[in-house]
Coordinates of N, CA and C in Angstrom, one line a residue:
X2 N 134.6 65.8 96.0 CA 134.1 64.6 95.2 C 135.2 63.6 95.1
X3 N 134.8 62.4 95.0 CA 135.7 61.2 94.8 C 135.3 60.3 93.7
X4 N 136.2 59.7 93.0 CA 136.0 58.6 92.0 C 136.3 57.3 92.7
X5 N 135.3 56.4 92.6 CA 135.6 55.1 93.2 C 135.5 54.2 92.0
X6 N 136.6 53.4 91.9 CA 136.8 52.5 90.8 C 136.9 51.1 91.6
X7 N 136.2 50.2 91.0 CA 136.2 48.8 91.5 C 136.4 47.8 90.4
X8 N 137.3 46.8 90.6 CA 137.5 45.8 89.7 C 136.9 44.6 90.3
X9 N 136.0 44.0 89.7 CA 135.2 42.8 90.3 C 135.1 41.6 89.3
X10 N 134.6 40.5 89.9 CA 134.4 39.4 88.9 C 133.1 39.7 88.1
X11 N 133.1 39.3 86.9 CA 131.9 39.7 86.0 C 130.5 39.2 86.5
X12 N 130.5 38.1 87.1 CA 129.1 37.5 87.4 C 128.6 38.2 88.7
X13 N 129.4 39.2 89.3 CA 129.0 39.9 90.5 C 128.5 41.4 90.1
X14 N 128.5 41.7 88.8 CA 128.2 43.0 88.3 C 126.8 43.4 88.7
X15 N 125.8 42.6 88.4 CA 124.4 43.0 88.7 C 124.2 43.1 90.2
X16 N 124.8 42.3 91.1 CA 124.8 42.4 92.5 C 125.2 43.8 93.0
X17 N 126.4 44.1 92.4 CA 127.0 45.4 92.8 C 126.1 46.6 92.3
X18 N 125.7 46.5 91.1 CA 124.8 47.6 90.6 C 123.6 47.7 91.5
X19 N 122.9 46.7 91.9 CA 121.8 46.7 92.8 C 122.1 47.3 94.1
X20 N 123.3 46.9 94.7 CA 123.8 47.4 96.1 C 124.0 48.8 96.0
X21 N 124.6 49.4 94.9 CA 124.8 50.8 94.8 C 123.6 51.6 94.6
X22 N 122.7 51.0 93.8 CA 121.4 51.7 93.7 C 120.6 51.7 95.0
X23 N 120.8 50.7 95.9 CA 120.1 50.8 97.2 C 120.6 51.8 98.2
X24 N 121.9 52.3 97.9 CA 122.5 53.4 98.8 C 122.4 54.7 98.1
X25 N 121.6 54.8 96.9 CA 121.4 56.0 96.3 C 122.4 56.4 95.2
X26 N 123.2 55.5 94.8 CA 124.2 55.7 93.7 C 123.6 55.1 92.4
X27 N 123.2 55.9 91.5 CA 122.6 55.4 90.3 C 123.4 55.5 89.1
X28 N 124.3 56.5 89.0 CA 125.1 56.7 87.8 C 126.4 56.0 88.0
X29 N 126.8 55.2 87.0 CA 128.1 54.5 87.0 C 128.4 54.2 85.5
X30 N 129.7 53.9 85.3 CA 130.3 53.5 84.1 C 130.9 52.0 84.3
X31 N 130.7 51.2 83.3 CA 131.3 49.9 83.5 C 132.1 49.6 82.2
X32 N 133.2 48.8 82.5 CA 134.1 48.5 81.3 C 134.5 47.1 81.5
X33 N 134.5 46.2 80.4 CA 135.0 44.9 80.5 C 136.5 45.0 80.4
X34 N 137.2 44.5 81.4 CA 138.7 44.5 81.3 C 139.3 43.2 81.6
X35 N 140.6 43.0 81.4 CA 141.3 41.8 81.7 C 142.5 42.2 82.5
X36 N 142.8 41.2 83.4 CA 144.0 41.5 84.3 C 144.2 40.4 85.2
X37 N 145.3 40.5 86.0 CA 145.6 39.5 87.1 C 146.3 40.1 88.2
X38 N 146.2 39.5 89.3 CA 147.0 39.9 90.6 C 147.5 38.7 91.2
X39 N 147.1 38.5 92.4 CA 147.5 37.2 93.1 C 146.9 36.0 92.5
X40 N 145.7 36.3 91.9 CA 145.0 35.1 91.3 C 145.7 34.4 90.3
X41 N 146.6 35.1 89.6 CA 147.4 34.7 88.5 C 146.5 34.2 87.4
X42 N 147.0 33.4 86.5 CA 146.1 32.9 85.4 C 145.7 31.4 85.7
X43 N 145.4 30.8 84.7 CA 145.1 29.3 84.8 C 145.4 28.7 83.5
X44 N 145.5 27.3 83.5 CA 145.9 26.6 82.3 C 144.6 26.0 81.6
X45 N 144.5 26.1 80.4 CA 143.3 25.6 79.6 C 143.8 24.7 78.6
X46 N 142.9 23.7 78.2 CA 143.2 22.8 77.1 C 142.4 23.2 75.9
X47 N 143.1 23.4 74.8 CA 142.4 23.8 73.5 C 142.9 22.9 72.4
X48 N 142.1 22.1 71.7 CA 142.5 21.3 70.7 C 143.7 20.4 71.0
X49 N 143.7 19.9 72.2 CA 144.7 19.0 72.7 C 146.0 19.6 73.2
X50 N 146.1 21.0 73.1 CA 147.3 21.8 73.6 C 147.0 22.5 74.8
X51 N 147.9 22.5 75.8 CA 147.6 23.2 76.9 C 148.2 24.7 76.7
X52 N 147.6 25.7 77.2 CA 148.1 27.0 77.2 C 147.7 27.8 78.4
X53 N 148.5 28.8 78.9 CA 148.3 29.5 80.0 C 147.4 30.8 79.7
X54 N 146.3 30.9 80.4 CA 145.5 32.2 80.3 C 146.0 33.1 81.5
X55 N 146.8 34.1 81.1 CA 147.3 35.1 82.0 C 146.4 36.1 82.5
X56 N 145.6 36.7 81.6 CA 144.7 37.7 81.9 C 143.3 37.2 82.1
X57 N 142.7 37.4 83.2 CA 141.3 36.9 83.5 C 140.3 38.1 83.3
X58 N 139.1 37.7 82.8 CA 138.1 38.7 82.6 C 137.6 39.4 83.9
X59 N 137.5 40.6 83.9 CA 137.0 41.3 85.1 C 136.0 42.4 84.6
X60 N 135.4 43.1 85.5 CA 134.5 44.2 85.2 C 135.0 45.4 86.0
X61 N 135.2 46.6 85.4 CA 135.6 47.7 86.1 C 134.4 48.7 86.2
X62 N 134.2 49.0 87.4 CA 133.0 49.9 87.8 C 133.6 51.3 88.2
X63 N 133.1 52.4 87.6 CA 133.6 53.7 88.0 C 132.4 54.6 88.3
X64 N 132.4 55.2 89.6 CA 131.4 56.2 90.0 C 132.1 57.4 90.6
X65 N 131.5 58.5 90.3 CA 131.9 59.8 90.9 C 130.8 60.2 91.8
X66 N 131.2 60.4 93.1 CA 130.2 60.7 94.1 C 130.7 61.7 95.1
X67 N 129.8 62.3 95.9 CA 130.2 63.3 96.9 C 131.0 62.5 98.0
X68 N 132.0 63.2 98.5 CA 133.0 62.6 99.4 C 132.3 62.0 100.6
X69 N 131.0 62.5 101.1 CA 130.4 61.9 102.2 C 129.7 60.5 101.9
X70 N 129.6 60.2 100.6 CA 129.0 58.9 100.2 C 130.1 57.8 100.0
X71 N 131.3 58.1 100.2 CA 132.4 57.1 99.9 C 132.3 55.9 100.8
X72 N 132.1 56.0 102.1 CA 132.1 54.9 103.0 C 131.0 53.9 102.7
X73 N 129.8 54.4 102.5 CA 128.7 53.5 102.2 C 128.8 52.9 100.8
X74 N 129.4 53.7 99.8 CA 129.7 53.1 98.5 C 130.7 51.9 98.5
X75 N 131.8 52.1 99.3 CA 132.7 51.0 99.5 C 132.2 49.8 100.2
X76 N 131.3 50.0 101.2 CA 130.7 48.9 101.9 C 129.7 48.2 100.9
X77 N 129.0 48.9 100.2 CA 128.0 48.3 99.3 C 128.7 47.4 98.3
X78 N 129.8 48.0 97.7 CA 130.6 47.2 96.6 C 131.2 45.9 97.3
X79 N 131.8 46.1 98.4 CA 132.5 45.0 99.1 C 131.6 43.9 99.4
X80 N 130.4 44.3 100.0 CA 129.5 43.2 100.4 C 128.9 42.5 99.3
X81 N 128.6 43.2 98.2 CA 128.0 42.6 97.0 C 129.0 41.8 96.1
X82 N 130.3 42.2 96.2 CA 131.2 41.6 95.2 C 132.0 40.4 95.9
X83 N 131.9 40.4 97.2 CA 132.7 39.4 98.0 C 132.2 37.9 97.7
X84 N 133.2 37.0 97.3 CA 132.8 35.6 97.3 C 133.7 34.9 98.4
X85 N 134.7 35.5 98.8 CA 135.6 34.9 99.9 C 136.7 34.2 99.2
X86 N 136.9 34.2 97.9 CA 137.9 33.5 97.2 C 138.8 34.5 96.5
X87 N 140.0 34.0 96.3 CA 141.0 34.8 95.6 C 140.5 35.4 94.3
X88 N 140.8 36.7 94.0 CA 140.3 37.2 92.8 C 139.0 38.1 92.9
X89 N 138.6 38.3 94.1 CA 137.4 39.1 94.3 C 137.5 40.5 93.7
X90 N 138.7 41.1 93.8 CA 138.9 42.4 93.2 C 139.4 43.4 94.1
X91 N 139.5 44.6 93.6 CA 140.1 45.7 94.4 C 139.2 47.0 94.2
X92 N 139.3 47.9 95.1 CA 138.6 49.2 95.1 C 139.6 50.3 95.2
X93 N 139.6 51.3 94.3 CA 140.5 52.5 94.4 C 139.6 53.7 94.5
X94 N 140.1 54.6 95.4 CA 139.4 55.9 95.7 C 140.3 57.0 95.3
X95 N 139.8 57.9 94.5 CA 140.8 59.0 94.0 C 139.9 60.4 94.2
X96 N 140.6 61.4 94.3 CA 140.0 62.8 94.4 C 139.6 63.2 93.0
X97 N 138.5 63.9 92.8 CA 138.0 64.5 91.6 C 138.0 66.0 91.8
X98 N 138.7 66.7 90.9 CA 138.7 68.2 91.1 C 137.5 68.8 90.6
X99 N 137.0 68.4 89.5 CA 135.9 69.2 88.8 C 135.1 68.2 87.9
X100 N 133.8 68.4 87.9 CA 132.8 67.7 87.0 C 132.0 68.7 86.3
X101 N 131.8 68.5 85.0 CA 131.0 69.4 84.2 C 129.9 68.5 83.5
X102 N 128.6 68.8 83.6 CA 127.6 68.2 82.8 C 127.6 68.9 81.4
X103 N 127.8 68.2 80.4 CA 128.0 68.9 79.0 C 126.7 69.4 78.6
X104 N 125.6 68.7 78.8 CA 124.2 69.3 78.3 C 123.9 70.6 78.9
X105 N 124.0 70.7 80.3 CA 123.5 71.9 80.9 C 124.6 72.9 81.4
X106 N 125.8 72.4 81.5 CA 126.8 73.2 82.0 C 127.0 73.2 83.6
X107 N 126.2 72.4 84.2 CA 126.2 72.3 85.6 C 127.6 71.8 86.0
X108 N 128.0 72.2 87.3 CA 129.3 71.8 87.6 C 129.3 71.1 89.0
X109 N 130.4 70.3 89.2 CA 130.6 69.6 90.5 C 129.5 68.8 91.0
X110 N 129.1 68.9 92.2 CA 128.1 68.0 92.8 C 126.8 68.1 92.1
X111 N 126.5 69.3 91.5 CA 125.2 69.4 90.8 C 125.2 68.6 89.5
X112 N 126.4 68.3 89.0 CA 126.5 67.6 87.7 C 126.7 66.1 87.9
X113 N 126.7 65.7 89.2 CA 126.8 64.1 89.3 C 125.5 63.6 89.2

């Protein structure tokens, strides 16, 4: 099993959810996060004063899937989240040792 985490632009969230659903991935967790990479921040004007916004709003998507679904998951996220501009995001893939469904006690792939 693998955990795929993607950091994307907020307005791409629905496109990514739909793309993942189309490849059979229906369960996910999303979190509103802030951060920056190469995109850096930007300057805004507020009440006549300029200030730098270092951390930009992003959405973090987390899915735990069978190892054989990773390639199509990454492709779905990449195609749905890409704008072609800096700040489109990143995808991280990590191994998952064990999953337990609390309600039933099912484990591993049966619990996803």
